[in-house]
Amino acid sequence: MANTPTAQDEHRVVEAAPTGLFIGGEWRSATGDRTLVVEDPSTGEPLTEVADATPADGAAALDAAVAAQDSFARMAPRDRGEILRRTYEIMTARADDLALLMTLEMGKPLAEAKGEIAYAAEFFRWFSEEAVRIDGGYAIAPNGASRFLIHKQPVGVCLFITPWNFPAAMGARKIAPAVAAGCTMVIKPSELTPLSMHMIADILTEAGLPPGVLNVVTTSEAGPVMEPLIRDGRARKLSFTGSTPVGRILLAQSAEKVLRTSMELGGNAPFLVFDDADLDKAVEGAMLAKMRNMGEACTAANRFLVHRSVAEPFAEKLAERMGTLTVGRGTEEGVQVGPLVDGKSRAKVDGLVRDAVEKGADVVGGAEPVDGPGYFYRPTVLRDVPIQARMVREEIFGPVAPITVFDDDDQALAAANDSEFGLVSYVFTENLDRALRVSERLESGMVGLNTGLVSNPAAPFGGVKQSGLGREGGRIGIEEFLETKYVAIGFSG
Ligand code: NAP
C-alpha cells in the first residue's frame, strides 16, 4: 500500500470487513434485518452499515457461548495457545489493512492505528505463552492429616463490553486471556467502531477458534441487549472497559447474580513536573501522554501540575510543540492529529475549554474547533486553570492540556490525589528519592516515571478508586479468568 492509501484501498478494506453478527461461528443478520450506520469521523460520511442486534440476538449469542463452554474448557492449553499465536501472526501480517480500517472508523492517524494493531496483536502473543503456564499447588495440611490439591479452572462464560477509543486493543486485552484460560464469550464492541472487532473475530476463526467460543454482537441498544445477559445467570464474568458512570450501572446489574467483574474505567491523570525535571524529556512525555489518540485515552494526561519555577518554559515549549502538529484526516501522510470521534465529543471538549476560560484560564494556544467537515479540534494549551474549572474534575478526552502550578511536593501530591479517579499518574523528576517517594504516595494503579506511556501487554494495566477493579495484561492478567479450586484429600499416611 502507498504511504497515503488510495480511495480504492479504503473501499477494499471496508468491503473486507464482515458486517453481520458473529454467533456460533457464523456471520448472520440481526433479527428483522436491522442495521446501524458506521461513520467516518473525519468526514461525517457513512462508511458502511452493520447488523444491529436485538435482545433476542444477544440471547442467541449467550446460548452459543454457553453451548461451547464445556468442550472449550477441556481443549488442551497448548492448542488454545496455538490459536492465539496464529492470531498474532495473522494480525501482524495484515497490520496495514487493519490499521487503515481502524483509522476510517475511528479517526486516529494511520501511524497510531498501526501502533494499536501491534499492541493488540501482542496481547495474543503474550497470552499464547500464558495459556500453558496455568499452574496449581499441592500441600500438606498443618496437622498432617490431609492433603490439599489446588488447581485453576476457567471462570466460565464471559461478557465483554468495549469502548470506541481503542477498537482493537480493548477487545484483544480481554479475548486473549479468556481464550488462554478456556473461557467462551460474548463481546459487544462500541456501535461507533465495530469493524475492527469484526475483523479480529474473522482472524481468530481463521486461526482455528472453535465455533461459539467468541460471539460478537454490535448493537445500537447497548443496555437493552446486555442487561438481560448480565442478569441471566449463565455468564459468570463481566469485563467492561468504558466510562465510570456506565461501569457503576453494570456493577449494580452484576450484583444480582454475583458475577466476577473487571472494570477498566475512566481516568483523570495528573502529570507532575518537578523543578529538577529534564524539561525536554517532560515535554516529550507530555506530548505522548496528552496527544496519543487525540487525547481520547483513559490514560491521557488530564491535569498538568508544574512547579512554579519551571511552569513558564514548560508551557511555552509544550504550546510550541502542540502548535506544530498537523491536524487532518488520519489516512493522509504527515497527519498527527485526527478528528474526535463524533460531534458530541467535540462539543463536550469545546464546552470544557470555554468553561475554563470563563473561570480565568489563559489560552496559550488552540482552543477552538476546526471548520469544515469532520470533528476536528485544535491542540490546545491552557495556563492557570482554576480549580473550579470543570476540566479539573472531568475527563477531557480531547487534545487539551490544562496547566496549573504548585510550590512544593506536598501540594503537588494533594492536588494529584484530589480526584475520584486513580488510573495513572505521570511524574517527571531527575531525583531518585523524590521519584520513589512520590510514586508510592500517588493514588493510582499505574505511574509513568519519566515516561508518557505505560501501556504494555506484559504489564498489569488497571486503576484504583473509581477507575476500576482488576488488572489486564501481565502475569496476573489471566487470573481474572481463572477460579481457584481446592480439593481436600483425606490421608491416612
Ligand atoms: P462508555 O460510554 O461508557 O461506553 C463504553 C461501552 O459501553 C460501549 O460499548 C457502549 O456502547 C457501552 N454502553 C454504554 N451504555 C451501556 C449500558 N447501559 N449497558 C451496557 N453497555 C453500555 O464509554 P466510551 O465513551 O465508549 O469510552 C470512553 C470511556 O472509556 C472513558 O471514560 C475512558 O476513560 C474509558 N476507557 C477506560 C479504559 C481503561 O482501561 N481504564 C480504556 C479505554 C477507555 P455504545 O458505544 O455502543 O453506546
XYZ file of C-alpha atoms and ligand atoms in Angstrom, residues 36 119 160-166 170 173-174 188-193 217-227 230 238 240-247 249-250 253 263-268 293 296-300 341 344-345 348 395 397 421 423 446 461-463 467-468 472, ligand 1:
117
model
C -26.825 0.702 12.002
C -0.246 -3.535 20.662
C -17.267 -8.181 27.368
C -18.206 -4.581 26.613
C -15.593 -2.356 24.981
C -15.301 1.334 24.001
C -14.549 3.048 20.695
C -11.248 4.724 21.536
C -9.024 1.640 21.060
C -9.531 -3.079 24.300
C -6.922 -7.380 26.076
C -9.984 -9.385 27.174
C -20.214 -6.068 22.408
C -17.966 -3.517 20.737
C -18.957 0.142 20.592
C -21.528 0.871 17.915
C -19.216 3.680 16.703
C -16.317 1.331 15.833
C -22.993 -8.556 18.904
C -22.927 -4.995 17.686
C -25.976 -3.003 18.666
C -27.385 0.489 18.946
C -29.142 -0.662 22.148
C -26.262 -1.474 24.476
C -28.336 -1.510 27.666
C -31.383 -3.487 26.465
C -29.155 -6.089 24.763
C -26.548 -6.559 27.510
C -28.563 -6.195 30.705
C -25.762 -9.925 32.724
C -18.388 -9.336 33.102
C -16.059 -3.813 30.936
C -13.902 -1.028 29.558
C -15.582 2.334 29.362
C -16.737 5.266 31.434
C -17.161 5.213 35.199
C -20.898 6.118 35.103
C -21.670 3.133 32.839
C -19.352 0.938 34.944
C -24.629 0.687 36.294
C -23.040 -2.574 35.147
C -26.567 -5.266 37.384
C -13.766 -2.756 35.364
C -11.399 -0.601 33.314
C -12.987 2.796 33.789
C -12.301 6.475 33.356
C -9.210 8.406 34.349
C -8.120 11.914 35.271
C -5.186 9.099 20.323
C -9.094 10.256 23.696
C -7.404 7.801 26.054
C -8.251 6.770 29.608
C -4.530 7.244 30.295
C -4.471 10.763 28.800
C -14.931 10.535 17.354
C -20.998 15.204 20.713
C -17.420 14.555 21.848
C -18.037 18.438 25.080
C -12.130 13.597 31.754
C -10.987 13.232 26.226
C -10.226 8.600 39.674
C -5.877 5.119 36.841
C -0.037 2.907 37.443
C -2.891 -2.368 33.488
C -5.647 -1.022 35.719
C -6.808 1.560 38.195
C -11.024 3.994 37.806
C -11.797 0.337 38.187
C -5.484 -6.566 32.353
P -18.996 4.407 27.518
O -19.986 5.391 27.063
O -19.004 4.007 28.942
O -19.191 3.135 26.573
C -18.349 2.005 26.693
C -19.087 0.804 26.159
O -20.243 0.587 26.965
C -19.597 0.970 24.733
O -19.539 -0.279 24.092
C -21.040 1.385 24.952
O -21.844 1.062 23.848
C -21.406 0.536 26.148
N -22.534 1.004 26.945
C -22.965 2.264 27.130
N -24.024 2.253 27.969
C -24.255 0.951 28.316
C -25.209 0.297 29.141
N -26.148 0.963 29.805
N -25.156 -1.042 29.241
C -24.219 -1.754 28.587
N -23.285 -1.182 27.789
C -23.294 0.167 27.672
O -17.516 4.878 27.210
P -16.924 5.380 25.822
O -17.338 6.781 25.628
O -17.191 4.407 24.752
O -15.367 5.282 26.134
C -14.693 6.252 26.803
C -14.523 5.907 28.275
O -13.833 4.662 28.391
C -13.674 6.909 29.007
O -14.238 7.168 30.264
C -12.341 6.196 29.139
O -11.544 6.656 30.199
C -12.777 4.797 29.324
N -11.693 3.864 28.999
C -11.067 3.225 30.012
C -10.006 2.385 29.740
C -9.289 1.669 30.848
O -8.560 0.738 30.536
N -9.441 2.062 32.098
C -9.598 2.201 28.421
C -10.259 2.872 27.401
C -11.325 3.709 27.710
P -22.056 2.112 22.636
O -20.758 2.815 22.405
O -22.434 1.238 21.505
O -23.122 3.016 23.109
